[in-house]
PDB file of C-alpha atoms in Angstrom:
ATOM      1  CA  MET I   1       0.000   0.000   0.000  1.00 92.00           C
ATOM      2  CA  ASN I   2       1.132   3.535  -0.770  1.00 95.00           C
ATOM      3  CA  TYR I   3       0.683   6.165   1.938  1.00 96.00           C
ATOM      4  CA  ARG I   4       0.069   9.911   1.707  1.00 96.00           C
ATOM      5  CA  PHE I   5       1.375  12.135   4.485  1.00 98.00           C
ATOM      6  CA  GLU I   6       0.404  15.754   4.989  1.00 97.00           C
ATOM      7  CA  ILE I   7       3.221  17.743   6.553  1.00 98.00           C
ATOM      8  CA  SER I   8       2.562  21.070   8.268  1.00 97.00           C
ATOM      9  CA  LYS I   9       3.904  23.439  10.900  1.00 95.00           C
ATOM     10  CA  PRO I  10       2.256  22.869  14.285  1.00 92.00           C
ATOM     11  CA  ASP I  11       1.852  26.559  15.072  1.00 84.00           C
ATOM     12  CA  SER I  12       0.945  27.957  11.680  1.00 86.00           C
ATOM     13  CA  SER I  13      -1.136  27.277   8.600  1.00 88.00           C
ATOM     14  CA  ASP I  14       1.183  29.044   6.140  1.00 92.00           C
ATOM     15  CA  PHE I  15       2.899  25.825   5.011  1.00 95.00           C
ATOM     16  CA  ARG I  16       1.571  22.513   3.722  1.00 96.00           C
ATOM     17  CA  CYS I  17       3.299  19.694   1.951  1.00 97.00           C
ATOM     18  CA  GLU I  18       2.197  16.239   0.892  1.00 97.00           C
ATOM     19  CA  ILE I  19       4.550  13.324   0.350  1.00 98.00           C
ATOM     20  CA  ALA I  20       3.585   9.879  -0.950  1.00 97.00           C
ATOM     21  CA  ILE I  21       5.614   6.809  -0.021  1.00 97.00           C
ATOM     22  CA  ASP I  22       5.302   3.044  -0.326  1.00 96.00           C
ATOM     23  CA  GLY I  23       4.586   1.234   2.940  1.00 96.00           C
ATOM     24  CA  GLU I  24       7.573  -1.039   2.311  1.00 97.00           C
ATOM     25  CA  GLN I  25       9.942   1.932   2.159  1.00 97.00           C
ATOM     26  CA  THR I  26      11.775   3.132   5.258  1.00 98.00           C
ATOM     27  CA  PHE I  27      11.572   6.192   7.442  1.00 98.00           C
ATOM     28  CA  GLN I  28      15.080   6.993   6.168  1.00 98.00           C
ATOM     29  CA  GLN I  29      13.601   7.407   2.684  1.00 98.00           C
ATOM     30  CA  LEU I  30      10.797   9.593   4.054  1.00 98.00           C
ATOM     31  CA  HIS I  31      13.349  11.667   5.979  1.00 98.00           C
ATOM     32  CA  ASP I  32      15.503  12.046   2.854  1.00 98.00           C
ATOM     33  CA  LYS I  33      12.496  13.221   0.827  1.00 97.00           C
ATOM     34  CA  ILE I  34      11.560  15.779   3.514  1.00 97.00           C
ATOM     35  CA  VAL I  35      15.160  17.053   3.630  1.00 97.00           C
ATOM     36  CA  GLU I  36      15.263  17.326  -0.163  1.00 96.00           C
ATOM     37  CA  THR I  37      11.850  18.984  -0.451  1.00 96.00           C
ATOM     38  CA  LEU I  38      12.454  21.534   2.304  1.00 96.00           C
ATOM     39  CA  ASP I  39      16.100  22.127   1.348  1.00 94.00           C
ATOM     40  CA  PHE I  40      17.343  21.167   4.821  1.00 95.00           C
ATOM     41  CA  ASP I  41      20.955  20.348   5.649  1.00 94.00           C
ATOM     42  CA  PRO I  42      21.137  16.520   5.469  1.00 94.00           C
ATOM     43  CA  SER I  43      23.971  16.379   8.014  1.00 93.00           C
ATOM     44  CA  GLN I  44      21.685  17.508  10.857  1.00 94.00           C
ATOM     45  CA  MET I  45      20.090  15.066  13.299  1.00 94.00           C
ATOM     46  CA  ALA I  46      16.360  14.365  13.076  1.00 96.00           C
ATOM     47  CA  SER I  47      13.811  11.935  14.497  1.00 97.00           C
ATOM     48  CA  PHE I  48      10.230  10.932  13.986  1.00 98.00           C
ATOM     49  CA  PHE I  49       8.042  10.407  17.053  1.00 97.00           C
ATOM     50  CA  ALA I  50       4.811   8.429  17.039  1.00 96.00           C
ATOM     51  CA  ILE I  51       2.041  10.507  18.625  1.00 95.00           C
ATOM     52  CA  ASP I  52      -0.506   8.767  20.833  1.00 90.00           C
ATOM     53  CA  LYS I  53      -4.223   9.575  21.035  1.00 88.00           C
ATOM     54  CA  MET I  54      -3.537  12.027  23.879  1.00 91.00           C
ATOM     55  CA  GLY I  55      -1.057  13.983  21.729  1.00 91.00           C
ATOM     56  CA  ASN I  56       2.049  12.774  23.571  1.00 94.00           C
ATOM     57  CA  ARG I  57       5.268  11.655  21.942  1.00 94.00           C
ATOM     58  CA  GLY I  58       5.745   7.924  22.070  1.00 92.00           C
ATOM     59  CA  ARG I  59       8.156   5.682  20.235  1.00 93.00           C
ATOM     60  CA  GLU I  60      11.101   7.421  18.554  1.00 95.00           C
ATOM     61  CA  ILE I  61      12.321   6.546  15.076  1.00 97.00           C
ATOM     62  CA  ALA I  62      15.832   7.993  15.094  1.00 96.00           C
ATOM     63  CA  LEU I  63      18.339   8.666  12.352  1.00 94.00           C
ATOM     64  CA  MET I  64      20.882   6.450  14.093  1.00 90.00           C
ATOM     65  CA  ASP I  65      20.887   3.938  16.914  1.00 84.00           C
ATOM     66  CA  MET I  66      22.093   5.620  20.094  1.00 77.00           C
ATOM     67  CA  SER I  67      20.707   3.064  22.549  1.00 71.00           C
ATOM     68  CA  MET I  68      22.804   1.214  25.072  1.00 65.00           C
ATOM     69  CA  GLY I  69      21.704  -2.148  23.698  1.00 61.00           C
ATOM     70  CA  ASP I  70      19.506  -3.382  26.564  1.00 56.00           C
ATOM     71  CA  GLU I  71      16.305  -1.668  25.428  1.00 53.00           C
ATOM     72  CA  GLU I  72      15.215  -4.372  22.957  1.00 54.00           C
ATOM     73  CA  ASP I  73      12.367  -5.608  25.167  1.00 53.00           C
ATOM     74  CA  ASP I  74      11.382  -2.126  26.275  1.00 58.00           C
ATOM     75  CA  GLU I  75       8.067  -0.914  24.896  1.00 61.00           C
ATOM     76  CA  ASN I  76       9.609   2.519  24.209  1.00 59.00           C
ATOM     77  CA  ALA I  77      12.804   1.287  22.576  1.00 77.00           C
ATOM     78  CA  THR I  78      14.048   3.545  19.809  1.00 85.00           C
ATOM     79  CA  TYR I  79      13.686   2.378  16.231  1.00 95.00           C
ATOM     80  CA  VAL I  80      16.207   3.314  13.552  1.00 97.00           C
ATOM     81  CA  MET I  81      15.053   5.013  10.340  1.00 97.00           C
ATOM     82  CA  ASP I  82      17.024   2.946   7.856  1.00 96.00           C
ATOM     83  CA  VAL I  83      15.474  -0.386   8.944  1.00 96.00           C
ATOM     84  CA  THR I  84      11.991   0.689  10.046  1.00 97.00           C
ATOM     85  CA  THR I  85       9.368   0.587   7.311  1.00 97.00           C
ATOM     86  CA  ILE I  86       6.422   2.934   7.155  1.00 97.00           C
ATOM     87  CA  ARG I  87       3.946   0.078   7.597  1.00 96.00           C
ATOM     88  CA  ASP I  88       5.786  -1.009  10.781  1.00 95.00           C
ATOM     89  CA  ILE I  89       4.587   2.166  12.530  1.00 96.00           C
ATOM     90  CA  ILE I  90       1.586   3.612  10.708  1.00 95.00           C
ATOM     91  CA  ASN I  91      -1.621   1.809  11.695  1.00 92.00           C
ATOM     92  CA  PRO I  92      -5.082   2.694  13.043  1.00 90.00           C
ATOM     93  CA  HIS I  93      -3.507   3.353  16.478  1.00 88.00           C
ATOM     94  CA  CYS I  94      -0.779   5.611  15.104  1.00 91.00           C
ATOM     95  CA  LEU I  95      -1.782   7.999  12.348  1.00 94.00           C
ATOM     96  CA  GLU I  96       0.258  11.018  13.399  1.00 97.00           C
ATOM     97  CA  LEU I  97       3.971  11.657  13.792  1.00 98.00           C
ATOM     98  CA  GLU I  98       6.185  14.568  14.713  1.00 98.00           C
ATOM     99  CA  TYR I  99       9.331  15.112  12.664  1.00 98.00           C
ATOM    100  CA  VAL I 100      11.844  16.846  14.950  1.00 97.00           C
ATOM    101  CA  TYR I 101      14.486  18.589  12.866  1.00 96.00           C
ATOM    102  CA  ASP I 102      15.995  20.958  15.470  1.00 94.00           C
ATOM    103  CA  PHE I 103      16.405  19.339  18.878  1.00 91.00           C
ATOM    104  CA  PHE I 104      17.876  22.433  20.543  1.00 90.00           C
ATOM    105  CA  ALA I 105      14.863  24.619  19.783  1.00 90.00           C
ATOM    106  CA  ASN I 106      12.377  21.694  19.711  1.00 90.00           C
ATOM    107  CA  ARG I 107      11.332  22.597  16.177  1.00 94.00           C
ATOM    108  CA  TYR I 108       9.198  19.986  14.495  1.00 96.00           C
ATOM    109  CA  LEU I 109       6.640  19.366  11.803  1.00 97.00           C
ATOM    110  CA  LYS I 110       3.367  17.478  12.065  1.00 97.00           C
ATOM    111  CA  VAL I 111       3.290  14.449   9.777  1.00 98.00           C
ATOM    112  CA  GLU I 112      -0.243  13.092   9.469  1.00 97.00           C
ATOM    113  CA  TYR I 113      -1.472  10.073   7.566  1.00 97.00           C
ATOM    114  CA  ALA I 114      -3.788  11.465   4.872  1.00 96.00           C
ATOM    115  CA  GLY I 115      -4.959   8.231   3.248  1.00 94.00           C
ATOM    116  CA  GLU I 116      -3.842   5.884   0.555  1.00 94.00           C
ATOM    117  CA  TYR I 117      -1.962   7.291  -2.424  1.00 94.00           C
ATOM    118  CA  HIS I 118      -3.308   6.405  -5.863  1.00 89.00           C
ATOM    119  CA  GLY I 119      -0.860   7.909  -8.282  1.00 82.00           C
ATOM    120  CA  ASP I 120       0.528   7.225 -11.681  1.00 78.00           C
ATOM    121  CA  SER I 121       2.078   3.751 -11.851  1.00 73.00           C
ATOM    122  CA  SER I 122       5.249   5.320 -13.264  1.00 73.00           C
ATOM    123  CA  SER I 123       5.748   7.470 -10.150  1.00 77.00           C
ATOM    124  CA  VAL I 124       8.939   6.731  -8.287  1.00 90.00           C
ATOM    125  CA  LEU I 125       8.184   6.840  -4.588  1.00 95.00           C
ATOM    126  CA  PRO I 126       8.699   8.664  -2.353  1.00 96.00           C
ATOM    127  CA  VAL I 127       7.412  11.687  -4.210  1.00 96.00           C
ATOM    128  CA  CYS I 128       6.421  15.181  -3.156  1.00 95.00           C
ATOM    129  CA  VAL I 129       2.847  15.520  -4.409  1.00 94.00           C
ATOM    130  CA  TYR I 130       2.683  19.229  -3.595  1.00 94.00           C
ATOM    131  CA  CYS I 131       4.338  21.806  -1.396  1.00 95.00           C
ATOM    132  CA  GLU I 132       2.980  25.302  -0.818  1.00 95.00           C
ATOM    133  CA  GLY I 133       3.629  28.194   1.499  1.00 92.00           C
ATOM    134  CA  GLU I 134       6.666  29.461   3.331  1.00 90.00           C
ATOM    135  CA  LEU I 135       9.174  26.668   3.912  1.00 90.00           C
ATOM    136  CA  PRO I 136      10.201  26.179   7.533  1.00 90.00           C
ATOM    137  CA  GLN I 137      13.702  27.331   8.444  1.00 87.00           C
ATOM    138  CA  GLN I 138      15.801  24.424   9.714  1.00 88.00           C
ATOM    139  CA  THR I 139      17.649  26.342  12.422  1.00 79.00           C
ATOM    140  CA  ASP I 140      17.771  29.820  13.886  1.00 70.00           C
ATOM    141  CA  TYR I 141      21.177  30.265  12.247  1.00 60.00           C
ATOM    142  CA  ASP I 142      20.952  32.280   9.065  1.00 52.00           C
ATOM    143  CA  ASP I 143      23.685  32.010   6.425  1.00 51.00           C
ATOM    144  CA  GLN I 144      23.643  35.783   6.186  1.00 49.00           C
ATOM    145  CA  ASP I 145      24.541  36.202   9.864  1.00 50.00           C
ATOM    146  CA  LYS I 146      27.986  37.621  10.526  1.00 50.00           C
ATOM    147  CA  TRP I 147      29.962  34.986  12.402  1.00 49.00           C
ATOM    148  CA  ALA I 148      33.386  36.276  11.416  1.00 51.00           C
ATOM    149  CA  PHE I 149      35.057  38.897  13.553  1.00 48.00           C
ATOM    150  CA  ASP I 150      34.858  42.196  11.724  1.00 50.00           C
ATOM    151  CA  LYS I 151      38.235  43.956  11.849  1.00 50.00           C
ATOM    152  CA  GLU I 152      36.634  47.262  10.939  1.00 54.00           C
ATOM    153  CA  ASP I 153      34.544  47.333  14.115  1.00 53.00           C
ATOM    154  CA  ASP I 154      35.270  50.244  16.410  1.00 55.00           C
ATOM    155  CA  ASP I 155      35.897  47.753  19.212  1.00 56.00           C
ATOM    156  CA  TYR I 156      38.637  45.909  17.287  1.00 54.00           C
ATOM    157  CA  ASP I 157      41.929  46.063  19.139  1.00 59.00           C
ATOM    158  CA  ASP I 158      45.167  45.207  17.248  1.00 62.00           C
ATOM    159  CA  SER I 159      47.120  45.010  20.493  1.00 62.00           C
ATOM    160  CA  PHE I 160      45.453  41.684  21.377  1.00 56.00           C
ATOM    161  CA  MET I 161      46.984  39.902  18.378  1.00 56.00           C
ATOM    162  CA  GLU I 162      50.301  41.613  18.885  1.00 63.00           C
ATOM    163  CA  GLU I 163      50.458  40.540  22.506  1.00 62.00           C
ATOM    164  CA  PHE I 164      48.941  37.066  22.336  1.00 60.00           C
ATOM    165  CA  GLY I 165      48.967  35.928  18.734  1.00 60.00           C
ATOM    166  CA  GLY I 166      52.552  36.310  17.584  1.00 56.00           C
ATOM    167  CA  GLY I 167      55.966  35.108  18.502  1.00 50.00           C
ATOM    168  CA  GLY I 168      58.139  32.154  17.649  1.00 49.00           C
ATOM    169  CA  GLY I 169      57.789  30.154  20.845  1.00 48.00           C
ATOM    170  CA  TYR I 170      55.361  29.434  23.603  1.00 45.00           C
ATOM    171  CA  ARG I 171      54.673  31.681  26.510  1.00 46.00           C
ATOM    172  CA  SER I 172      55.537  30.153  29.847  1.00 44.00           C
ATOM    173  CA  ARG I 173      53.840  31.123  33.088  1.00 47.00           C
ATOM    174  CA  GLY I 174      56.798  33.347  33.838  1.00 50.00           C
ATOM    175  CA  GLY I 175      55.880  35.654  30.978  1.00 51.00           C
ATOM    176  CA  LYS I 176      58.884  34.887  28.748  1.00 50.00           C
ATOM    177  CA  TYR I 177      58.932  33.272  25.327  1.00 49.00           C
ATOM    178  CA  ASP I 178      60.738  29.976  25.379  1.00 49.00           C
ATOM    179  CA  ASP I 179      62.229  28.012  22.542  1.00 51.00           C
ATOM    180  CA  GLU I 180      59.930  25.355  21.157  1.00 50.00           C
ATOM    181  CA  ASP I 181      62.382  22.637  22.210  1.00 52.00           C
ATOM    182  CA  ASP I 182      62.729  24.088  25.695  1.00 52.00           C
ATOM    183  CA  TYR I 183      59.066  24.455  26.646  1.00 49.00           C
ATOM    184  CA  ARG I 184      58.498  24.128  30.374  1.00 52.00           C
ATOM    185  CA  PHE I 185      56.160  25.284  33.062  1.00 51.00           C
ATOM    186  CA  ASP I 186      57.540  27.371  35.868  1.00 49.00           C
TER     187      ASP I 186
END
C-alpha cells in the first residue's frame, strides 16, 4: 500500500506539503524526501516520534541507533530510520507523527497520515505531491549572519593579536617566550 502524508507546521497554517511513499519503504527514505523537499541540511540530526491519542510523543524513530543495547524488550525502545518501514509504525492506532528537525529549539513538523496514495504507476516513490507556502527554516542560524570577527569594528583592538597571537615560541607562566624545544612550566 502507498501512503500519503500531509506535513505542516504545528503553530501555523502558512505551510503545507504532501509526500507519498510506499509502505515497504523506510523512514530513512521519508526523511531524505523531507530534507530534499524543504532544502534542509542533510547532516543535521532528526527523528520521527509516534504521537498517541492524547497527543504525547511515544516511540522514537531515530536517524541512528544511540541506545545502550539493553532496550530491545522495552516498549519505548528507539527504532532506527534505515530499517523501520512505514507500515511497521503507521496503523489505526498511530496515524500522526512529529518530525523533529531541530532538537535544541524543539522545532518539528506534524506528519499526518492522509490516506492511501493512488498515483501514476510510473511514479517513483517517495514523491512530493505538492508543497505550498513558506518553507520552515531548519535552524535559527541564518547564512547571512555575521559569524566572522569584523576587523573594521570600532571595538577591534590590534594590540590583542600583537600581545597574544605572535611570537616564535610558547609563553611560559613566567611571561617569557621559550624556545619550542625548551618548553616548560615554571
